[in-house]
Amino acid sequence: MLTITKTVCFSCSHRLYVKDWDDQKNFEVFGQCSRLHGHNYVLKVSLKGNPDPVTGMIINLTDLNKIIKHEIIKWIDHKNISEQVDVFQTKTPTVENLCIAFWDRLQKALPPNCLYKIALNETENNMAEYTGP
Amino acid sequence: MLTITKTVCFSCSHRLYVKDWDDQKNFEVFGQCSRLHGHNYVLKVSLKGNPDPVTGMIINLTDLNKIIKHEIIKWIDHKNISEQVDVFQTKTPTVENLCIAFWDRLQKALPPNCLYKIALNETENNMAEYTGP
Amino acid sequence: MLTITKTVCFSCSHRLYVKDWDDQKNFEVFGQCSRLHGHNYVLKVSLKGNPDPVTGMIINLTDLNKIIKHEIIKWIDHKNISEQVDVFQTKTPTVENLCIAFWDRLQKALPPNCLYKIALNETENNMAEYTGP
Amino acid sequence: MLTITKTVCFSCSHRLYVKDWDDQKNFEVFGQCSRLHGHNYVLKVSLKGNPDPVTGMIINLTDLNKIIKHEIIKWIDHKNISEQVDVFQTKTPTVENLCIAFWDRLQKALPPNCLYKIALNETENNMAEYTGP
Amino acid sequence: MLTITKTVCFSCSHRLYVKDWDDQKNFEVFGQCSRLHGHNYVLKVSLKGNPDPVTGMIINLTDLNKIIKHEIIKWIDHKNISEQVDVFQTKTPTVENLCIAFWDRLQKALPPNCLYKIALNETENNMAEYTGP
Amino acid sequence: MLTITKTVCFSCSHRLYVKDWDDQKNFEVFGQCSRLHGHNYVLKVSLKGNPDPVTGMIINLTDLNKIIKHEIIKWIDHKNISEQVDVFQTKTPTVENLCIAFWDRLQKALPPNCLYKIALNETENNMAEYTGP
């Protein structure tokens, strides 16, 4: 199998909390992440495929960049994702749920059957990866 | 000259804006940084001195860690610094002003004449350094 | 599939040698690694699972941290693993064998069927990965 | 499964273009990559296997290094791969095609059934991975 | 003193050679760097100054970005600098000479007395820094 | 001023302790660093000078590499520096004292008045820098 991976960065604020819980319960479960804070996220989007026999590319990275910018960066960068991004009104914006949300958006915008993996670093030490449902 | 440098990380949210300006003016000056977002900051604290002839250390890093944790991490980590940190009620929390604020706090907590430099990365691509007034 | 990965660092000394071999034979096989030296290891522990529908987490990272600290860091950090860590009395502490040993310890301490991968960097240029027997 | 991964770096120049196309068409498809430029490539070669019961190694890294140096570094480092490397006379030297070419060369030089993955970064943000045909 | 540093990346090809020397002499002095190859350069531009009392910025990073893009990136990125960039027709494009050339161009484009340092990595292991004549 | 910096890595074991102190006192002062452990050190050697008008180099990096390999790597790499390296029989091998020892050795081996700075990372988070007595 052959994959191509594009890395992009963006900066958001969020907090991890469950709306039905009070502050104390949220702090017990999420610790200091229950307070509003933020991260420089590093996102890796991997596509699988065969290289085009003429160009040698699985996908033109210029096209992939445009799709990632439109679907992810424009949607989420420099925002408070706990308040301003629709999906995270009902789902906690953990690094796991961010991966799944990114997959869902990119899956629809990319050619069929090429999205292979979403990898997302919240910090250098916390990362999630998702290869689809 | 000999220096020792300790690196620590923390994650905050902030926005860059001037209270007296409206949203449009703030966006013109600060761009998307005028919206609430966040970063993984990387802070390097450098001290100068001579190594102790017995221990070979300028300062015991355990002690330096305690001071950085007490003065910086406890003060600022996992907070919305534009709203919750006193200094930044009146000063914009740019990476430059954060450096100066960190210098001021550490200067008072450290032995005299040893603080040499504060270096702060807001992202991998934006950094400020301060060596005192 | 969805995974969450936690990265931790520790610093050990070790040497690669076979007790039944003399120094010359050990040097022929292991080169300068047959001499006592050390590394800053970077360990990535990956768990698979579904995000909890309420918290959005595969596992609470605070819990995962505690398990890694108890099972790995406390067991191995700032030690001479060739001499002071039981497993490596009979097995050479190569990066491959370290991965397997970490898997065995974490497997027992974590909930069943969630450990997915151990990745261990001995240096920036040498790494092993293990996904279980 | 257990794998061992060795990382090496090399520096080449290349351009992405199709010989039958004129400059304008090449620029439309490959953008500024259609002009002669260069990269510091980072190559990760992963081998799978069981650790030798005596040495604890899948492969002696000294041997793996020699093979990578002979097959890859000597072949490609500090060259203009679009002009001076045979394979890329007929194939565009995209990061995808480089991965496949590296696989083909290493596959023949390594013991059978041990090569597991080729990962190649062209920049920090563009990477391809190949696990064989 | 307070400085702000912006980091940018670009990818060029070059060769180190003296036109009056033959290939053998160039290889003796510059080794394999006498052959056409390339790098991902990492450039850090540092400016000194006082933070604006209202905005908290030494310089608006949007403005600094524009200047760096116009003076450096547009001038040099994705080019063969040994052939296509005027300055390096008469000066060898070593990392040292690149620093000096970048200083000269940025110095003229920036407000007076604010440029503080140019730092340029040719690889992770080779870097030059220049603070002016 | 213009400087050129070469980065090299090496791996050693050491322990921080004072021979005249008992284990408990050493643990009180040096913590777990009083136990035998190890690091991947990252050393940056900076030289100042003017670029040669013909070659454009402050120093030929091939020559600098040879000197660093002979004076530092051969002297210290893959050793237990607390036991096997003469200087550290009487001086604690802290990152500060290592910097000073490296300066002293390189100073003698390099042309006069060109050594500018020694920077040494013991881990990603602990570093010392020395610019001479």
GROMACS .gro file of N, CA and C in nm, chain B residues 16 18 21 28-30 90 92 94-97 99-100 122 124-133, chain E residues 1-9 44 46 51-62 116-117:
model
  150
  149LEU      N    1  -0.600   3.859   2.097
  149LEU     CA    2  -0.529   3.986   2.088
  149LEU      C    3  -0.629   4.092   2.044
  151VAL      N    4  -0.769   4.525   2.148
  151VAL     CA    5  -0.765   4.645   2.232
  151VAL      C    6  -0.909   4.677   2.271
  154TRP      N    7  -1.120   4.940   2.102
  154TRP     CA    8  -1.145   4.929   1.957
  154TRP      C    9  -1.264   4.837   1.933
  161GLU      N   10  -0.862   4.426   1.181
  161GLU     CA   11  -0.766   4.489   1.088
  161GLU      C   12  -0.623   4.482   1.142
  162VAL      N   13  -0.609   4.499   1.272
  162VAL     CA   14  -0.474   4.503   1.331
  162VAL      C   15  -0.424   4.363   1.367
  163PHE      N   16  -0.510   4.282   1.428
  163PHE     CA   17  -0.463   4.154   1.483
  163PHE      C   18  -0.504   4.034   1.396
  223THR      N   19  -0.487   4.473   3.125
  223THR     CA   20  -0.448   4.606   3.076
  223THR      C   21  -0.340   4.600   2.967
  225THR      N   22  -0.206   4.379   2.622
  225THR     CA   23  -0.239   4.274   2.525
  225THR      C   24  -0.144   4.155   2.545
  227THR      N   25   0.036   3.960   2.389
  227THR     CA   26   0.124   3.920   2.279
  227THR      C   27   0.240   3.839   2.335
  228VAL      N   28   0.310   3.769   2.247
  228VAL     CA   29   0.425   3.689   2.292
  228VAL      C   30   0.532   3.781   2.351
  229GLU      N   31   0.540   3.905   2.301
  229GLU     CA   32   0.636   4.001   2.358
  229GLU      C   33   0.597   4.036   2.502
  230ASN      N   34   0.472   4.072   2.524
  230ASN     CA   35   0.429   4.111   2.659
  230ASN      C   36   0.432   3.994   2.756
  232CYS      N   37   0.659   3.758   2.754
  232CYS     CA   38   0.801   3.749   2.794
  232CYS      C   39   0.834   3.847   2.906
  233ILE      N   40   0.790   3.970   2.888
  233ILE     CA   41   0.819   4.073   2.988
  233ILE      C   42   0.753   4.038   3.122
  255GLU      N   43   0.526   3.089   2.080
  255GLU     CA   44   0.379   3.085   2.079
  255GLU      C   45   0.335   2.974   1.983
  257GLU      N   46   0.559   2.716   1.657
  257GLU     CA   47   0.695   2.684   1.609
  257GLU      C   48   0.754   2.801   1.531
  258ASN      N   49   0.670   2.888   1.481
  258ASN     CA   50   0.717   2.993   1.390
  258ASN      C   51   0.720   3.134   1.448
  259ASN      N   52   0.666   3.153   1.568
  259ASN     CA   53   0.666   3.287   1.630
  259ASN      C   54   0.728   3.278   1.769
  260MET      N   55   0.828   3.362   1.795
  260MET     CA   56   0.898   3.355   1.922
  260MET      C   57   0.942   3.494   1.965
  261ALA      N   58   0.945   3.519   2.095
  261ALA     CA   59   1.005   3.642   2.146
  261ALA      C   60   1.110   3.605   2.249
  262GLU      N   61   1.208   3.694   2.266
  262GLU     CA   62   1.312   3.677   2.367
  262GLU      C   63   1.330   3.808   2.441
  263TYR      N   64   1.357   3.800   2.571
  263TYR     CA   65   1.373   3.920   2.653
  263TYR      C   66   1.488   3.898   2.749
  264THR      N   67   1.577   3.998   2.755
  264THR     CA   68   1.691   3.987   2.847
  264THR      C   69   1.687   4.096   2.954
  265GLY      N   70   1.569   4.150   2.976
  265GLY     CA   71   1.553   4.245   3.086
  265GLY      C   72   1.552   4.389   3.040
  266PRO      N   73   1.510   4.477   3.131
  266PRO     CA   74   1.493   4.619   3.095
  266PRO      C   75   1.630   4.689   3.087
  533MET      N   76   1.687   4.379   2.648
  533MET     CA   77   1.648   4.386   2.507
  533MET      C   78   1.536   4.287   2.478
  534LEU      N   79   1.449   4.327   2.389
  534LEU     CA   80   1.336   4.245   2.350
  534LEU      C   81   1.344   4.221   2.199
  535THR      N   82   1.326   4.096   2.159
  535THR     CA   83   1.325   4.063   2.015
  535THR      C   84   1.204   3.977   1.982
  536ILE      N   85   1.161   3.986   1.857
  536ILE     CA   86   1.057   3.898   1.805
  536ILE      C   87   1.118   3.824   1.686
  537THR      N   88   1.088   3.694   1.676
  537THR     CA   89   1.150   3.611   1.572
  537THR      C   90   1.043   3.539   1.492
  538LYS      N   91   1.052   3.551   1.361
  538LYS     CA   92   0.960   3.481   1.270
  538LYS      C   93   1.039   3.373   1.197
  539THR      N   94   0.984   3.252   1.191
  539THR     CA   95   1.048   3.141   1.122
  539THR      C   96   0.974   3.110   0.992
  540VAL      N   97   1.049   3.096   0.883
  540VAL     CA   98   0.990   3.054   0.755
  540VAL      C   99   1.079   2.946   0.692
  541CYS      N  100   1.020   2.867   0.603
  541CYS     CA  101   1.093   2.758   0.536
  541CYS      C  102   1.088   2.779   0.385
  576LYS      N  103   1.522   3.210   1.039
  576LYS     CA  104   1.465   3.284   1.152
  576LYS      C  105   1.510   3.430   1.140
  578SER      N  106   1.500   3.789   1.325
  578SER     CA  107   1.474   3.849   1.456
  578SER      C  108   1.483   4.001   1.449
  583PRO      N  109   0.772   4.692   2.267
  583PRO     CA  110   0.635   4.664   2.226
  583PRO      C  111   0.554   4.794   2.221
  584ASP      N  112   0.476   4.811   2.116
  584ASP     CA  113   0.385   4.925   2.108
  584ASP      C  114   0.296   4.926   2.233
  585PRO      N  115   0.284   5.041   2.301
  585PRO     CA  116   0.208   5.042   2.427
  585PRO      C  117   0.061   5.003   2.410
  586VAL      N  118   0.005   5.020   2.291
  586VAL     CA  119  -0.136   4.984   2.269
  586VAL      C  120  -0.149   4.839   2.221
  587THR      N  121  -0.074   4.802   2.118
  587THR     CA  122  -0.093   4.668   2.060
  587THR      C  123  -0.006   4.561   2.127
  588GLY      N  124   0.100   4.603   2.196
  588GLY     CA  125   0.189   4.505   2.259
  588GLY      C  126   0.283   4.437   2.162
  589MET      N  127   0.294   4.489   2.040
  589MET     CA  128   0.377   4.425   1.938
  589MET      C  129   0.497   4.511   1.901
  590ILE      N  130   0.615   4.450   1.883
  590ILE     CA  131   0.731   4.519   1.828
  590ILE      C  132   0.702   4.557   1.683
  591ILE      N  133   0.650   4.461   1.610
  591ILE     CA  134   0.609   4.484   1.471
  591ILE      C  135   0.488   4.393   1.448
  592ASN      N  136   0.398   4.437   1.362
  592ASN     CA  137   0.285   4.351   1.329
  592ASN      C  138   0.338   4.233   1.246
  593LEU      N  139   0.318   4.110   1.296
  593LEU     CA  140   0.375   3.993   1.228
  593LEU      C  141   0.320   3.976   1.087
  594THR      N  142   0.200   4.027   1.062
  594THR     CA  143   0.146   4.024   0.925
  594THR      C  144   0.233   4.107   0.832
  648TYR      N  145   1.770   4.251   1.386
  648TYR     CA  146   1.864   4.215   1.490
  648TYR      C  147   1.948   4.092   1.453
  649LYS      N  148   1.884   3.991   1.396
  649LYS     CA  149   1.960   3.869   1.366
  649LYS      C  150   1.894   3.789   1.255
   0.00000   0.00000   0.00000
